[in-house]
mmCIF file of C-alpha atoms in Angstrom:
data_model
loop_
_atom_site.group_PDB
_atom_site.id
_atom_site.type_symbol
_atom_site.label_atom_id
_atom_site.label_comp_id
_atom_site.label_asym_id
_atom_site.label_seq_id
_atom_site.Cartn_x
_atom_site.Cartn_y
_atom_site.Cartn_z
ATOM 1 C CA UNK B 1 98.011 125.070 107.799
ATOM 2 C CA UNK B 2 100.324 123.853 110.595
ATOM 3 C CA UNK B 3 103.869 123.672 109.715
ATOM 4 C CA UNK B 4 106.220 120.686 110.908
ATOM 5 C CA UNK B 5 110.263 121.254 111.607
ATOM 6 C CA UNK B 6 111.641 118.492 112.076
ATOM 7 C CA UNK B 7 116.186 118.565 112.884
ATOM 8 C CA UNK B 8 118.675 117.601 111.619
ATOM 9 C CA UNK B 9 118.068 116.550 108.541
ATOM 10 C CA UNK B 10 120.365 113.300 108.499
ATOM 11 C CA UNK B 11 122.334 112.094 111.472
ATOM 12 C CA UNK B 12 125.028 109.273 110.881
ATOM 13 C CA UNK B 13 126.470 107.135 114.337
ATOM 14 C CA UNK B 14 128.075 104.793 114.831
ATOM 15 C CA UNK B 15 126.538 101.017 116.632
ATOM 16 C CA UNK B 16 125.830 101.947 120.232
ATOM 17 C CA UNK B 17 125.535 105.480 120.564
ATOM 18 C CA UNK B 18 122.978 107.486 121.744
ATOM 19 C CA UNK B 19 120.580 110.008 119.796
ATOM 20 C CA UNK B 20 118.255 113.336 120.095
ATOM 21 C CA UNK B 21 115.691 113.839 117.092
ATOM 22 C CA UNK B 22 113.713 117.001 117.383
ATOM 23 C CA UNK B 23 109.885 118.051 116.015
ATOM 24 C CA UNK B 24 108.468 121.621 116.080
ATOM 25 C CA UNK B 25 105.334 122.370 114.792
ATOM 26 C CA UNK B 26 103.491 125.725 114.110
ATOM 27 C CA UNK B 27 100.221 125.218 116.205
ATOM 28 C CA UNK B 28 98.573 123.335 118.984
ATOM 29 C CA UNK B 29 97.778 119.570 118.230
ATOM 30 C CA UNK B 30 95.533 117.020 119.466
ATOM 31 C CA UNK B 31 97.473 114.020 117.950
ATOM 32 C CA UNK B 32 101.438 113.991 117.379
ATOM 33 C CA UNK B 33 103.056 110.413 116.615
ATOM 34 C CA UNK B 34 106.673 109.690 115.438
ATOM 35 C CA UNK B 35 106.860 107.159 113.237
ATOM 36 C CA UNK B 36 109.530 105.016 111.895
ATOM 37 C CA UNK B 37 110.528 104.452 108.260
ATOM 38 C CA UNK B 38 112.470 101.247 107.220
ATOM 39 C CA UNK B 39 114.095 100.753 104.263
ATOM 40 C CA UNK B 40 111.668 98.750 102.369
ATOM 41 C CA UNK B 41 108.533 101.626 103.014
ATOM 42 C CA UNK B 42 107.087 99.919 106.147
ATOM 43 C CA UNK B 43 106.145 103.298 107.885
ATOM 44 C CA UNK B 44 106.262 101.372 111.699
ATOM 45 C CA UNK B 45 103.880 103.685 114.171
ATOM 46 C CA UNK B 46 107.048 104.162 117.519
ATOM 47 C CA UNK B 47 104.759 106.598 119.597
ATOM 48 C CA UNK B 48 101.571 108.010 120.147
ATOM 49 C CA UNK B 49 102.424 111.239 121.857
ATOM 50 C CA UNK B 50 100.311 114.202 121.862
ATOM 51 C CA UNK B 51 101.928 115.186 125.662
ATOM 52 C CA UNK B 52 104.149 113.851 128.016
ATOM 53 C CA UNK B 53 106.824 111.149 128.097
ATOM 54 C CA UNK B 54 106.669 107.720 126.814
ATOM 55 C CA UNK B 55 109.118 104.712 127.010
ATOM 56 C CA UNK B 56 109.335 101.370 124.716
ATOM 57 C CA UNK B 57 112.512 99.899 124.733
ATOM 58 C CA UNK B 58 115.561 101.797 123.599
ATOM 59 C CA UNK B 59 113.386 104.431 122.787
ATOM 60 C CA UNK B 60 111.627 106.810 124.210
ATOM 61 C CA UNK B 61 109.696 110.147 123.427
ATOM 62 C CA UNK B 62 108.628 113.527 124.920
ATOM 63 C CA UNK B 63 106.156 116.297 123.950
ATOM 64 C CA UNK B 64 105.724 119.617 125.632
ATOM 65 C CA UNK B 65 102.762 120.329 124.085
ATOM 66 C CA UNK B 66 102.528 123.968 125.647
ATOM 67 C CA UNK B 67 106.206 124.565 123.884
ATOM 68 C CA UNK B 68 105.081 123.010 120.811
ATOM 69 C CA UNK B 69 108.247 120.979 119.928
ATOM 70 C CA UNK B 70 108.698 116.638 120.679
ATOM 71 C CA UNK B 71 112.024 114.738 121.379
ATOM 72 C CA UNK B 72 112.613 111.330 120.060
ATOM 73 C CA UNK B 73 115.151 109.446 121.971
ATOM 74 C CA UNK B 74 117.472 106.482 120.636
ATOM 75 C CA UNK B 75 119.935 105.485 123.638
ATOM 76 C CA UNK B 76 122.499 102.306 122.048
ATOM 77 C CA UNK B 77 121.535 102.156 118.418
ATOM 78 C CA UNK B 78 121.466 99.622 116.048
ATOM 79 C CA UNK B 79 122.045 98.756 112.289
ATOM 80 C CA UNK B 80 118.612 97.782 112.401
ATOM 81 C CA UNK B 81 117.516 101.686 113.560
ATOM 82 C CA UNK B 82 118.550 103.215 110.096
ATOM 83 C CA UNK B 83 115.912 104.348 108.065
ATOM 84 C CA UNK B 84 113.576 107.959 108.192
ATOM 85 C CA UNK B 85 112.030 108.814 111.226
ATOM 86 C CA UNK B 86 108.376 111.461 110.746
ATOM 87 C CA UNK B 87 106.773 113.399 113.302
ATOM 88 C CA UNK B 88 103.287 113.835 111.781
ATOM 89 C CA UNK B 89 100.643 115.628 114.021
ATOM 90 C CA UNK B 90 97.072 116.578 113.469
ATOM 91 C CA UNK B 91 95.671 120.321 114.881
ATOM 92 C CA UNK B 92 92.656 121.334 116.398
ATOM 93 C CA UNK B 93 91.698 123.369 113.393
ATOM 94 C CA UNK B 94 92.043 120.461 110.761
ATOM 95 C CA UNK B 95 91.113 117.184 112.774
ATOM 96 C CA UNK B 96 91.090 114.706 110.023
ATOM 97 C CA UNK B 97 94.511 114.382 108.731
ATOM 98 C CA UNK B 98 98.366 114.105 109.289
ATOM 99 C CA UNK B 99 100.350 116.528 108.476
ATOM 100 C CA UNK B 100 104.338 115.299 108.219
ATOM 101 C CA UNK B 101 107.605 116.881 108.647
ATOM 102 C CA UNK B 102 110.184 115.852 106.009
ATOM 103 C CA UNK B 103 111.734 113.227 108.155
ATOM 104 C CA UNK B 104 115.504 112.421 110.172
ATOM 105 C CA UNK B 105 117.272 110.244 107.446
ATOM 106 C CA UNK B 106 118.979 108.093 110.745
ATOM 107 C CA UNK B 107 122.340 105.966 109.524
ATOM 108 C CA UNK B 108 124.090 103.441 111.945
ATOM 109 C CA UNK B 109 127.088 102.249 111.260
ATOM 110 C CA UNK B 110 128.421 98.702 112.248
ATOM 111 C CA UNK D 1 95.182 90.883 115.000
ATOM 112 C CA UNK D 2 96.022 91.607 111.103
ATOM 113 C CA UNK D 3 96.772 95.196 110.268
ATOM 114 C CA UNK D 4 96.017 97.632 107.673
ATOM 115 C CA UNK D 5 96.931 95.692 104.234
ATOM 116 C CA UNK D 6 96.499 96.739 101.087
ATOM 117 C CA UNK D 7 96.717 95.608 97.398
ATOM 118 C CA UNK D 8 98.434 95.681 95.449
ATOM 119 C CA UNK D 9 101.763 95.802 96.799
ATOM 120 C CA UNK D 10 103.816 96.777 93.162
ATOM 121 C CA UNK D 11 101.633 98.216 90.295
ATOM 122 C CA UNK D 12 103.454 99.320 87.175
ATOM 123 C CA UNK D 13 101.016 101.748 84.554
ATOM 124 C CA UNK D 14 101.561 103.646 81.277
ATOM 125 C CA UNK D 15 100.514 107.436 81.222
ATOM 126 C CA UNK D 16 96.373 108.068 80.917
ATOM 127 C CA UNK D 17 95.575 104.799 82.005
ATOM 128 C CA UNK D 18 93.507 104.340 84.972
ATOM 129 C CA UNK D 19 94.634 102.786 88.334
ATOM 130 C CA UNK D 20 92.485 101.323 91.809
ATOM 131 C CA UNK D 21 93.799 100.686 94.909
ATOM 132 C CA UNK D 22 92.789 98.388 97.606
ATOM 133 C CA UNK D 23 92.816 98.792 101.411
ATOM 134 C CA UNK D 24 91.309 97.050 104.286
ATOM 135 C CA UNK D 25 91.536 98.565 107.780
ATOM 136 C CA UNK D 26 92.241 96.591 111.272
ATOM 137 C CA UNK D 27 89.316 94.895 112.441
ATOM 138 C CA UNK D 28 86.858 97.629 114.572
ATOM 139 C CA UNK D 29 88.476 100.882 112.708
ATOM 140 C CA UNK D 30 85.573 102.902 110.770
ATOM 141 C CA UNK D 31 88.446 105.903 109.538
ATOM 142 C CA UNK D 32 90.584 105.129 106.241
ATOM 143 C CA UNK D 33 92.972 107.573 105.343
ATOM 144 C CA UNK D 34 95.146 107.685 102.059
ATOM 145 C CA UNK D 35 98.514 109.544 101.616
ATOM 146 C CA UNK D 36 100.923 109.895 99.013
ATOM 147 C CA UNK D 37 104.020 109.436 99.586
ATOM 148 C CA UNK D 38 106.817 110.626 96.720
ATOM 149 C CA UNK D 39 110.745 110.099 97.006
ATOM 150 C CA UNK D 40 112.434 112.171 99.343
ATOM 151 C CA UNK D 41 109.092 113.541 101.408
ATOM 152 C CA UNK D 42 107.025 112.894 103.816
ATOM 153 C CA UNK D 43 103.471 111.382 103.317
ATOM 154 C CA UNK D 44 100.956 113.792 102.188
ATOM 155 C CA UNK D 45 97.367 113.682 102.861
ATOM 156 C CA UNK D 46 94.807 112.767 99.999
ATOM 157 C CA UNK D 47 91.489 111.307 101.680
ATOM 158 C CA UNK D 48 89.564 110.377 104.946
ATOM 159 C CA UNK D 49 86.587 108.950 105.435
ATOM 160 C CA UNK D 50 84.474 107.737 107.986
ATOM 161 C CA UNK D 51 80.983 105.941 108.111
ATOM 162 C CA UNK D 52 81.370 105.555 104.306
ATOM 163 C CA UNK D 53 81.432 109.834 104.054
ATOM 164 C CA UNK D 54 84.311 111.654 102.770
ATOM 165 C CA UNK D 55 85.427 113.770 105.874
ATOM 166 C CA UNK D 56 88.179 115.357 104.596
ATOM 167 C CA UNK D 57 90.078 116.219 101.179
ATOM 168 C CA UNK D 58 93.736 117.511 100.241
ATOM 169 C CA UNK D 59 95.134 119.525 97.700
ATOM 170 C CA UNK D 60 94.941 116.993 94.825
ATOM 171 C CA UNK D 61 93.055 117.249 91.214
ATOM 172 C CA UNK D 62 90.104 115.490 90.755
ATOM 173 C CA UNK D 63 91.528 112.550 88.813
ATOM 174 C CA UNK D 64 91.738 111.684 92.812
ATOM 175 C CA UNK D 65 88.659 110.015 94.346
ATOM 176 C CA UNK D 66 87.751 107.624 96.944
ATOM 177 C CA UNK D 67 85.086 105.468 98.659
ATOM 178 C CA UNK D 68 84.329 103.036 101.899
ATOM 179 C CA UNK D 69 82.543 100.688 101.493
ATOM 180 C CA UNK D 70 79.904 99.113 104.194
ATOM 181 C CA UNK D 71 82.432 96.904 105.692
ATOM 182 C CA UNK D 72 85.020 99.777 106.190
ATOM 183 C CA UNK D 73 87.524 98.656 103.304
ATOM 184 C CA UNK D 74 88.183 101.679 100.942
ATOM 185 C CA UNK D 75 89.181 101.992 97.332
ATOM 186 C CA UNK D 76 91.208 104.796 95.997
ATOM 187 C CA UNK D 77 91.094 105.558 92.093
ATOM 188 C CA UNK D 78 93.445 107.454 89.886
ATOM 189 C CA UNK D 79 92.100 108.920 86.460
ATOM 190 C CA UNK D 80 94.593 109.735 83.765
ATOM 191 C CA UNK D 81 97.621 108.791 84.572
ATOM 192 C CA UNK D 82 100.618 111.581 85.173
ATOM 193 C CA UNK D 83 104.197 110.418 85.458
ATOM 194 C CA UNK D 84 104.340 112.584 88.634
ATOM 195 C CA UNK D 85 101.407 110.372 89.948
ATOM 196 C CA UNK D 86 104.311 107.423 91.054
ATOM 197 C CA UNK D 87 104.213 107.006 94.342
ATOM 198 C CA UNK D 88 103.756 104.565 97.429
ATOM 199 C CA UNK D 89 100.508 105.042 97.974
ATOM 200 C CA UNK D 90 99.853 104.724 102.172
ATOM 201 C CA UNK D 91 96.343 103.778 103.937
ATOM 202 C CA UNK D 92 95.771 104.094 106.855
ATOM 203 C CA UNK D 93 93.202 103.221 109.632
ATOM 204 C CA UNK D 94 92.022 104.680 113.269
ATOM 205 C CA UNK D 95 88.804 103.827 115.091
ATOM 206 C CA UNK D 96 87.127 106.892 114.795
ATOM 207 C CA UNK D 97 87.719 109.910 112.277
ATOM 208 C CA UNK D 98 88.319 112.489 115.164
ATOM 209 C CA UNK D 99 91.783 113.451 115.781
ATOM 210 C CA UNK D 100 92.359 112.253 119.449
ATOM 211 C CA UNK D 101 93.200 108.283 118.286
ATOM 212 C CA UNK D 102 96.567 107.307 116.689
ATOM 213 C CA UNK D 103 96.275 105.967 113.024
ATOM 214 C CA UNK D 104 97.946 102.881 111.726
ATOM 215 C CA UNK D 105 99.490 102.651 108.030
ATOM 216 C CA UNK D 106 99.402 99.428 105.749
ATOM 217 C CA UNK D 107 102.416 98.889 103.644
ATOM 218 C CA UNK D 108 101.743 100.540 100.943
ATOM 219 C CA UNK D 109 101.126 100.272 97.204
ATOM 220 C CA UNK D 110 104.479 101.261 95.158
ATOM 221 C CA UNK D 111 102.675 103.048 91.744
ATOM 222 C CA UNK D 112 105.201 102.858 89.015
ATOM 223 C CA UNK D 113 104.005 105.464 85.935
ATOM 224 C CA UNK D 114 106.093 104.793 82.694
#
């Protein structure tokens, strides 16, 4: 099945700065969304992306679907933006479920 | 417009016993999905259905099953009990089961197994 890589692992910064979060994934996709994580489970949908750029906010996201990867963007971050952040995406070949990477475990410190 | 929600939001069993778990999708969906989610990971696919027909079915035993019911909500049932069976439990709902539409997750049910 298709494979999600999702860097790094855990990223710690400090109240206002900015951040990258990266997703590769094995095979083309017809669905890709990044989700956010809070501490209390609430898995918060941030961005339905399956190409091109999107904005909301602070945030923002971009797939290059032909390159098979997705940025997440966090410019001025908050306490409040700690928690796990998934790329899930659903392929052509399997078109009924999510499949997950294992997540950006995001700290921001005060 | 209320979201996915499901019941119940804590659960605590003993090993063997049996469990059910509750979730309604947003209003006009007709695809539930259910993931399991354990410490540490990422969610990991269990179920989908759509029109009431199971469209789709991960790698779990078949202590695992599912239904939707006419008005879309779903149930998900877990025979015999495993301590590696705790879990939140995630639902999840889109409008249609194909893969072009974002899905939206309830809050989960948090499956304790002592």
């Amino acid at each position: 099945g298709i494979q999600v890589e999702q860097s790094p692992p855990d990223l710690i910064l400090q109240e206002g700065a900015n951040s990258t979060l990266r997703c590769n994934f094995s095979d083309s996709v017809n669905n890709l969304q990044w989700f956010h994580q809070n501490p209390w489970g609430q898995l918060i949908n941030l961005f339905y992306i399956p190409s091109g750029t999107k904005q909301n906010g602070r945030l923002s996201a971009t797939t290059v679907a032909t390159e098979r990867y997705s940025l997440l963007y966090i410019s001025s971050s908050q306490t409040t933006d700690s928690g796990v952040y998934f790329c899930a995406v659903r392929s052509g070949g399997s078109n009924y479920k999510l499949t997950f990477g294992k997540g950006t475990l995001l700290t921001v410190n005060p | 417009d209320a979201g996915v929600t499901q019941s119940p939001t804590h659960l605590i069993k003993t090993r063997g016993q049996h469990v059910t778990l509750r979730c309604s999708p947003i209003s006009g969906h007709k695809s539930v999905s259910w993931y399991q989610q354990v410490l540490g990971q990422g969610p990991q696919f269990i179920f989908q259905y759509y029109e009431k027909e199971e469209r789709g079915r991960g790698n779990f035993p078949d202590r695992f099953s599912a239904r939707q019911f006419p008005n879309y909500s779903s149930e998900l049932n877990v025979n015999a009990l495993l301590l590696g069976d705790s879990a939140l439990y995630l639902c999840a709902s889109s409008l249609v089961g194909s893969g072009n539409q974002p899905q939206h997750f309830g809050d989960g049910t948090r499956l304790s197994i002592l």
